[in-house]
Coordinates of C-alpha atoms and ligand atoms in Angstrom, one line a residue:
M24 CA 0.0 0.0 0.0
L25 CA 2.7 2.5 1.1
R26 CA 4.8 1.4 -1.9
K27 CA 1.9 2.2 -4.3
V28 CA 1.5 5.7 -2.8
F29 CA 5.2 6.2 -3.1
I30 CA 5.3 5.2 -6.8
G31 CA 2.2 7.3 -7.4
T32 CA 3.8 10.3 -5.9
A33 CA 7.1 9.8 -7.7
L34 CA 5.2 9.5 -11.0
L35 CA 3.2 12.6 -10.4
A36 CA 6.4 14.6 -9.5
T37 CA 8.0 13.4 -12.7
I38 CA 5.0 14.4 -14.8
I39 CA 5.0 17.8 -13.2
L40 CA 8.7 18.3 -13.8
I41 CA 8.4 17.3 -17.4
I42 CA 5.4 19.6 -18.0
S43 CA 7.2 22.6 -16.3
L44 CA 10.3 21.9 -18.5
I45 CA 8.2 21.9 -21.6
I46 CA 6.6 25.2 -20.6
Q47 CA 10.0 26.7 -19.9
E48 CA 11.4 25.5 -23.2
S49 CA 8.4 26.8 -25.2
R50 CA 8.6 30.2 -23.4
R51 CA 12.3 30.5 -24.3
V52 CA 11.5 29.8 -28.0
G53 CA 8.6 32.2 -27.8
S54 CA 10.4 35.0 -25.9
N55 CA 9.5 38.0 -27.9
Q56 CA 12.3 40.4 -27.1
G57 CA 13.2 42.3 -30.2
Y58 CA 9.9 41.5 -32.0
E59 CA 9.1 44.2 -34.5
P60 CA 6.3 43.3 -36.9
D61 CA 5.2 45.3 -40.0
Q62 CA 2.0 47.2 -39.1
P63 CA -1.0 47.7 -41.5
I64 CA -0.4 51.5 -41.4
A65 CA 3.1 53.0 -41.3
Y66 CA 2.5 54.7 -38.0
S67 CA 5.7 56.0 -36.4
H68 CA 6.3 56.8 -32.7
K69 CA 9.4 58.8 -33.7
V70 CA 7.3 61.2 -35.8
H71 CA 4.5 61.5 -33.2
A72 CA 6.0 61.0 -29.7
G73 CA 9.5 62.1 -30.7
D74 CA 9.5 64.9 -33.3
N75 CA 6.1 66.3 -32.5
K76 CA 6.2 65.5 -28.7
I77 CA 2.6 64.2 -28.5
P78 CA 2.3 62.8 -24.9
C79 CA 2.0 59.0 -24.6
L80 CA -1.2 59.4 -22.6
Y81 CA -2.9 61.5 -25.3
C82 CA -3.3 58.2 -27.3
H83 CA -2.8 55.5 -24.6
F84 CA -5.2 57.2 -22.2
G85 CA -6.2 53.8 -20.6
A86 CA -2.7 53.4 -18.9
E87 CA -3.4 55.8 -16.0
Q88 CA -6.8 54.3 -14.9
G89 CA -6.8 50.7 -15.8
R90 CA -5.1 47.4 -16.6
H91 CA -4.6 48.2 -20.3
A92 CA -2.9 51.1 -22.0
G93 CA -5.0 50.3 -25.1
I94 CA -4.4 51.3 -28.8
P95 CA -6.2 54.5 -29.8
P96 CA -9.2 54.2 -32.1
A97 CA -8.9 55.8 -35.6
N98 CA -11.0 58.8 -34.7
V99 CA -8.3 59.9 -32.3
C100 CA -5.9 60.0 -35.3
M101 CA -8.4 62.1 -37.2
N102 CA -8.2 64.9 -34.5
C103 CA -5.2 65.9 -36.5
H104 CA -5.3 63.9 -39.8
S105 CA -8.6 65.4 -40.9
K106 CA -6.2 68.3 -41.8
I107 CA -2.6 67.1 -41.6
K108 CA -1.4 65.0 -44.6
K109 CA -4.9 64.0 -45.4
D110 CA -4.1 62.9 -48.9
S111 CA -1.1 60.7 -48.0
P112 CA -1.8 57.1 -48.9
E113 CA -1.3 56.0 -45.3
I114 CA -3.9 58.5 -44.0
V115 CA -6.3 57.5 -46.8
K116 CA -6.1 53.9 -45.4
L117 CA -7.2 55.4 -42.0
R118 CA -10.1 57.3 -43.5
E119 CA -11.3 54.3 -45.4
A120 CA -11.3 52.2 -42.2
I121 CA -13.4 54.8 -40.5
D122 CA -15.8 55.0 -43.5
K123 CA -16.2 51.2 -43.5
N124 CA -16.5 51.2 -39.8
Q125 CA -13.7 48.7 -39.6
P126 CA -11.1 48.6 -36.8
I127 CA -7.5 48.7 -37.9
D128 CA -5.8 45.4 -37.4
W129 CA -2.7 46.5 -35.5
I130 CA -0.4 43.6 -34.7
K131 CA 0.1 43.2 -31.0
V132 CA 3.7 43.5 -30.0
H133 CA 3.7 43.0 -26.2
R134 CA 1.8 40.0 -24.8
L135 CA 2.1 38.2 -21.5
P136 CA 0.8 34.6 -21.3
D137 CA -2.8 34.5 -20.0
F138 CA -1.8 33.1 -16.6
A139 CA 0.1 36.3 -15.7
Y140 CA -1.6 39.5 -14.7
F141 CA -0.1 43.0 -15.3
N142 CA -1.8 46.2 -14.6
H143 CA -0.6 49.5 -16.1
S144 CA -2.3 51.9 -13.6
Q145 CA -0.4 50.3 -10.6
H146 CA 2.8 51.3 -12.3
V147 CA 1.9 54.5 -14.1
T148 CA 0.4 56.2 -11.0
A149 CA 3.6 55.2 -9.1
N150 CA 5.6 57.2 -11.7
V151 CA 7.4 54.3 -13.4
P152 CA 8.2 55.9 -16.8
C153 CA 6.8 54.0 -19.9
Q154 CA 10.4 53.8 -21.2
E155 CA 11.6 51.6 -18.3
C156 CA 9.5 48.8 -19.7
H157 CA 9.1 49.7 -23.3
G158 CA 12.5 51.3 -24.1
P159 CA 13.1 54.5 -26.1
V160 CA 9.7 54.5 -27.9
E161 CA 10.0 58.1 -29.0
T162 CA 12.9 57.0 -31.3
M163 CA 11.1 54.0 -32.9
T164 CA 9.9 54.3 -36.5
R165 CA 8.4 50.9 -36.0
M166 CA 7.2 49.5 -32.6
R167 CA 9.5 46.9 -31.1
Q168 CA 9.6 44.9 -27.9
D169 CA 12.6 46.3 -26.0
Q170 CA 12.5 44.3 -22.7
P171 CA 12.1 40.5 -22.1
L172 CA 8.9 40.8 -20.0
T173 CA 9.7 37.6 -18.2
M174 CA 8.9 36.8 -14.5
G175 CA 12.5 37.3 -13.6
W176 CA 12.4 40.8 -15.2
C177 CA 9.3 41.8 -13.2
I178 CA 10.7 40.5 -9.9
S179 CA 14.2 42.0 -10.3
C180 CA 12.7 45.6 -10.6
H181 CA 10.4 44.9 -7.6
R182 CA 13.4 43.7 -5.6
E183 CA 15.5 46.7 -6.6
R184 CA 12.8 49.1 -5.5
G185 CA 11.7 47.2 -2.4
I186 CA 8.1 46.4 -3.6
M187 CA 7.8 43.7 -1.0
P188 CA 6.3 43.1 2.4
P189 CA 7.6 45.3 5.3
E190 CA 9.5 42.4 7.0
E191 CA 11.6 42.0 3.8
H192 CA 12.5 45.6 3.4
Q193 CA 15.7 45.4 5.3
D194 CA 17.7 48.5 4.5
L195 CA 15.6 49.7 1.6
N196 CA 14.2 53.2 2.2
R197 CA 10.6 52.4 1.5
D198 CA 7.4 53.4 3.3
K199 CA 7.4 50.5 5.8
T200 CA 3.7 50.9 6.6
K201 CA 2.5 50.2 3.0
A202 CA 1.4 46.5 2.7
I203 CA 2.6 45.7 -0.8
G204 CA 3.4 42.4 -2.3
G205 CA 5.6 42.6 -5.4
M206 CA 6.9 39.1 -4.6
D207 CA 3.5 37.4 -3.9
C208 CA 2.7 34.8 -6.5
A209 CA -1.0 35.6 -6.1
K210 CA -0.5 39.3 -7.1
C211 CA 0.6 38.3 -10.6
H212 CA -1.1 34.9 -11.0
Y213 CA -4.8 34.4 -10.5
Ligands
HEC5 C1 -0.6 59.6 -31.8 C2 -0.9 58.5 -31.0 C3 0.2 57.8 -30.2 C4 1.1 58.4 -29.3 C5 1.3 59.8 -29.0 C6 1.8 57.3 -28.7 N1 1.4 56.1 -29.3 FE1 2.0 54.2 -28.7 N2 0.8 53.4 -30.2 C7 0.0 54.1 -31.1 C8 -0.5 53.2 -32.1 C9 -1.5 53.5 -33.2 C10 0.0 51.9 -31.8 C11 -0.2 50.6 -32.6 C12 0.7 50.6 -33.8 C13 2.2 50.2 -33.5 O1 2.4 49.3 -32.7 O2 3.1 51.0 -33.9 C14 0.9 52.1 -30.6 C15 1.6 51.0 -30.0 C16 2.3 51.2 -28.8 C17 2.9 50.1 -28.1 C18 2.9 48.6 -28.5 C19 1.6 48.0 -28.2 C20 1.6 46.5 -28.5 O3 1.1 46.1 -29.6 O4 2.1 45.8 -27.7 C21 3.6 50.6 -27.0 C22 4.4 49.9 -26.0 C23 3.4 52.1 -27.1 N3 2.6 52.4 -28.2 C24 3.9 53.0 -26.2 C25 3.9 54.3 -26.4 C26 4.7 55.3 -25.6 C27 5.6 54.9 -24.4 C28 4.4 56.5 -26.0 C29 5.0 57.8 -25.6 C30 6.5 57.9 -25.6 C31 3.4 56.4 -27.1 N4 3.2 55.0 -27.3 C32 2.9 57.4 -27.8 C33 -0.3 55.4 -30.9 C34 0.4 56.3 -30.2
HEC6 C1 -1.8 65.6 -32.3 C2 -1.8 65.4 -33.8 C3 -1.6 64.0 -34.4 C4 -2.3 62.9 -34.0 C5 -3.4 62.7 -32.9 C6 -1.9 61.9 -35.0 N1 -1.0 62.3 -35.8 FE1 -0.1 61.3 -37.4 N2 1.0 62.9 -37.8 C7 1.0 64.1 -37.1 C8 2.0 65.0 -37.6 C9 2.3 66.4 -37.2 C10 2.7 64.3 -38.7 C11 3.9 64.7 -39.5 C12 3.3 65.4 -40.8 C13 4.5 65.8 -41.7 O1 5.4 65.1 -41.9 O2 4.3 66.9 -42.2 C14 2.0 63.0 -38.7 C15 2.3 62.0 -39.7 C16 1.7 60.8 -39.8 C17 1.9 59.8 -40.8 C18 2.9 59.9 -42.0 C19 2.1 60.5 -43.2 C20 3.0 60.7 -44.3 O3 2.6 60.3 -45.4 O4 4.1 61.3 -44.2 C21 1.1 58.7 -40.6 C22 1.0 57.4 -41.4 C23 0.4 59.1 -39.3 N3 0.7 60.3 -38.9 C24 -0.5 58.2 -38.8 C25 -1.2 58.5 -37.6 C26 -2.1 57.6 -36.9 C27 -2.4 56.1 -37.3 C28 -2.6 58.2 -35.8 C29 -3.5 57.7 -34.8 C30 -3.1 56.5 -34.0 C31 -2.1 59.6 -35.8 N4 -1.2 59.7 -36.9 C32 -2.4 60.6 -34.9 C33 0.1 64.5 -36.1 C34 -0.8 63.7 -35.5
HEC7 C1 6.3 48.3 -15.3 C2 6.3 48.1 -16.7 C3 5.4 48.9 -17.7 C4 5.3 50.2 -17.7 C5 5.8 51.3 -16.7 C6 4.4 50.5 -18.8 N1 4.1 49.3 -19.5 FE1 3.0 49.1 -21.1 N2 3.1 47.1 -21.0 C7 3.8 46.4 -20.1 C8 3.6 45.0 -20.2 C9 4.1 43.9 -19.3 C10 2.6 44.8 -21.3 C11 2.0 43.6 -21.8 C12 0.7 43.4 -21.0 C13 -0.1 42.1 -21.3 O1 0.1 41.5 -22.3 O2 -1.0 41.9 -20.5 C14 2.4 46.2 -21.8 C15 1.5 46.5 -22.9 C16 1.4 47.8 -23.4 C17 0.6 48.1 -24.5 C18 -0.2 47.1 -25.4 C19 -1.7 47.3 -25.1 C20 -2.1 46.9 -23.7 O3 -2.7 47.8 -23.1 O4 -1.8 45.8 -23.3 C21 0.7 49.5 -24.7 C22 0.0 50.3 -25.8 C23 1.5 50.0 -23.7 N3 1.9 48.9 -22.8 C24 1.8 51.3 -23.5 C25 2.4 51.9 -22.3 C26 2.5 53.3 -22.0 C27 2.0 54.4 -23.0 C28 3.1 53.4 -20.8 C29 3.3 54.7 -20.0 C30 2.2 55.6 -19.8 C31 3.4 52.1 -20.4 N4 2.9 51.2 -21.3 C32 4.0 51.8 -19.2 C33 4.7 47.0 -19.1 C34 4.7 48.3 -18.8
HEC8 C1 5.7 40.5 -10.2 C2 4.9 39.5 -10.8 C3 5.1 38.0 -10.6 C4 5.3 37.4 -9.4 C5 5.3 38.0 -8.0 C6 5.3 36.0 -9.6 N1 5.3 35.8 -11.0 FE1 5.3 33.9 -12.0 N2 5.3 34.9 -13.8 C7 5.1 36.2 -14.0 C8 5.1 36.5 -15.4 C9 5.0 37.9 -16.0 C10 5.2 35.3 -16.1 C11 5.2 35.0 -17.6 C12 6.6 35.3 -18.2 C13 7.5 34.2 -18.0 O1 7.1 33.0 -18.3 O2 8.6 34.4 -17.5 C14 5.4 34.2 -15.0 C15 5.5 32.9 -15.2 C16 5.4 31.9 -14.3 C17 5.5 30.5 -14.5 C18 5.6 29.8 -15.9 C19 6.9 29.1 -16.1 C20 8.0 29.9 -16.5 O3 9.1 29.8 -15.8 O4 7.9 30.6 -17.5 C21 5.3 29.8 -13.3 C22 5.3 28.3 -13.1 C23 5.3 30.9 -12.3 N3 5.3 32.1 -12.9 C24 5.1 30.7 -10.9 C25 5.2 31.6 -9.9 C26 5.3 31.4 -8.5 C27 5.2 30.0 -7.9 C28 5.4 32.6 -7.9 C29 5.6 32.9 -6.4 C30 6.8 32.3 -5.7 C31 5.4 33.6 -8.9 N4 5.3 33.0 -10.1 C32 5.5 35.0 -8.7 C33 5.0 37.2 -13.0 C34 5.1 37.0 -11.6
HEC9 C1 10.8 49.1 -13.8 C2 10.2 48.5 -12.6 C3 9.1 47.6 -12.6 C4 8.9 46.5 -13.4 C5 9.8 46.1 -14.6 C6 7.7 45.8 -13.0 N1 7.1 46.5 -11.9 FE1 5.5 45.9 -10.9 N2 5.7 47.5 -9.6 C7 6.7 48.5 -9.7 C8 6.5 49.5 -8.7 C9 7.4 50.7 -8.5 C10 5.4 49.1 -8.0 C11 4.8 49.8 -6.8 C12 3.7 50.7 -7.0 C13 3.3 51.4 -5.7 O1 4.1 51.9 -5.0 O2 2.1 51.5 -5.5 C14 4.9 47.9 -8.6 C15 3.8 47.2 -8.2 C16 3.3 46.0 -8.8 C17 2.1 45.3 -8.3 C18 1.3 45.6 -7.1 C19 1.7 45.0 -5.8 C20 0.8 45.3 -4.7 O3 0.9 44.6 -3.6 O4 0.0 46.2 -4.8 C21 2.0 44.2 -9.1 C22 0.9 43.1 -9.1 C23 3.0 44.3 -10.1 N3 3.8 45.4 -9.9 C24 3.1 43.4 -11.2 C25 4.2 43.4 -12.1 C26 4.3 42.5 -13.2 C27 3.4 41.3 -13.5 C28 5.5 42.9 -13.9 C29 6.1 42.2 -15.1 C30 5.3 41.9 -16.3 C31 6.0 44.1 -13.2 N4 5.2 44.4 -12.2 C32 7.1 44.7 -13.6 C33 7.8 48.5 -10.6 C34 8.0 47.6 -11.6

């Protein structure tokens, strides 16, 4: 009886180990750092956020209040492009999408696996600059994933800044009364 339980446990442990190795391996292959796909419209962050200094939050207005920063709908673009460069072929594509009431199929660049939870507002309201996680966006002609976005990456920033429970603060100069759990599995996985 005991032997059966032992074999059962060992088998289960082996299966779990194999599954976690497979997950790790597939993540490594799928790690998207440097991913820079072609987009359906040649939109440039360099032109908008760099040369013309349009604030990130003008277009990504979701980032302050909620989980998602969001991609702006085409009518936000038309605030300017109903006048600026309105006959450029790329802007004509924009107008056609609006006329047909079709969303633009922007290709998503940053994506965490479904089992991990990330919330923009937690970070943006704490004054973490967009660029710490997305790189020098204002210089990018085409959007690119600059950082690895792995669990180790999240944790190492939290460790550096002392985003952890008070008893683990040690010598870090953080507000020791703030109950915060940047190392809790459950804050990022649920
Ligand atoms: C004029 C509007 C506009 C401004 C201003 C703007 N963006 Fe964007 N952003 C877009 C659009 C449209 C896309 C989708 C197309 C693309 O990926 O290039 C996008 C995509 C992104 C993405 C990638 C989303 C994904 O697919 O994962 C990030 C990250 C981003 N922007 C960050 C920023 C940052 C940081 C700033 C300020 C430095 C900024 N943006 C300023 C319109 C804007
Ligand atoms: C606040 C004003 C503003 C907004 C909002 C804006 N743009 Fe622009 N856009 C500009 C300016 C300024 C230029 C540079 C025009 C020039 O080169 O003379 C430009 C240039 C462009 C160009 C290059 C056009 C060409 O042929 O040279 C594209 C494409 C473009 N924008 C797409 C977009 C898209 C897509 C959005 C919405 C996500 C957007 N823009 C939102 C101001 C804006
Ligand atoms: C602490 C790191 C961090 C900061 C700071 C941050 N982002 Fe992100 N951003 C991410 C991660 C991680 C994702 C992928 C989220 C996912 O797939 O659930 C992401 C995704 C995005 C996307 C894709 C659409 C979406 O909402 O998921 C856009 C656009 C974006 N960020 C823009 C911004 C802008 C603009 C700022 C600054 C105002 C900003 N981000 C600040 C980490 C960050
Ligand atoms: C600050 C946020 C954060 C915390 C805290 C966190 N994780 Fe994660 N975890 C992530 C993200 C993001 C991913 C997806 C990216 C990746 O796979 O590296 C992930 C991936 C994973 C994976 C997938 C396997 C792998 O290595 O890719 C496992 C298993 C996991 N986490 C377990 C845990 C456990 C157990 C804890 C608590 C000890 C924990 N996580 C705490 C953010 C976090
Ligand atoms: C560049 C630094 C940095 C990176 C990278 C980063 N974070 Fe954070 N994170 C912070 C800061 C700073 C706070 C604390 C905000 C505050 O003081 O309220 C925070 C807080 C959090 C919290 C809230 C914890 C609580 O108890 O309220 C969660 C959840 C979280 N981050 C998840 C993530 C995940 C998931 C990732 C990776 C995808 C990530 N973070 C990457 C800096 C970072």
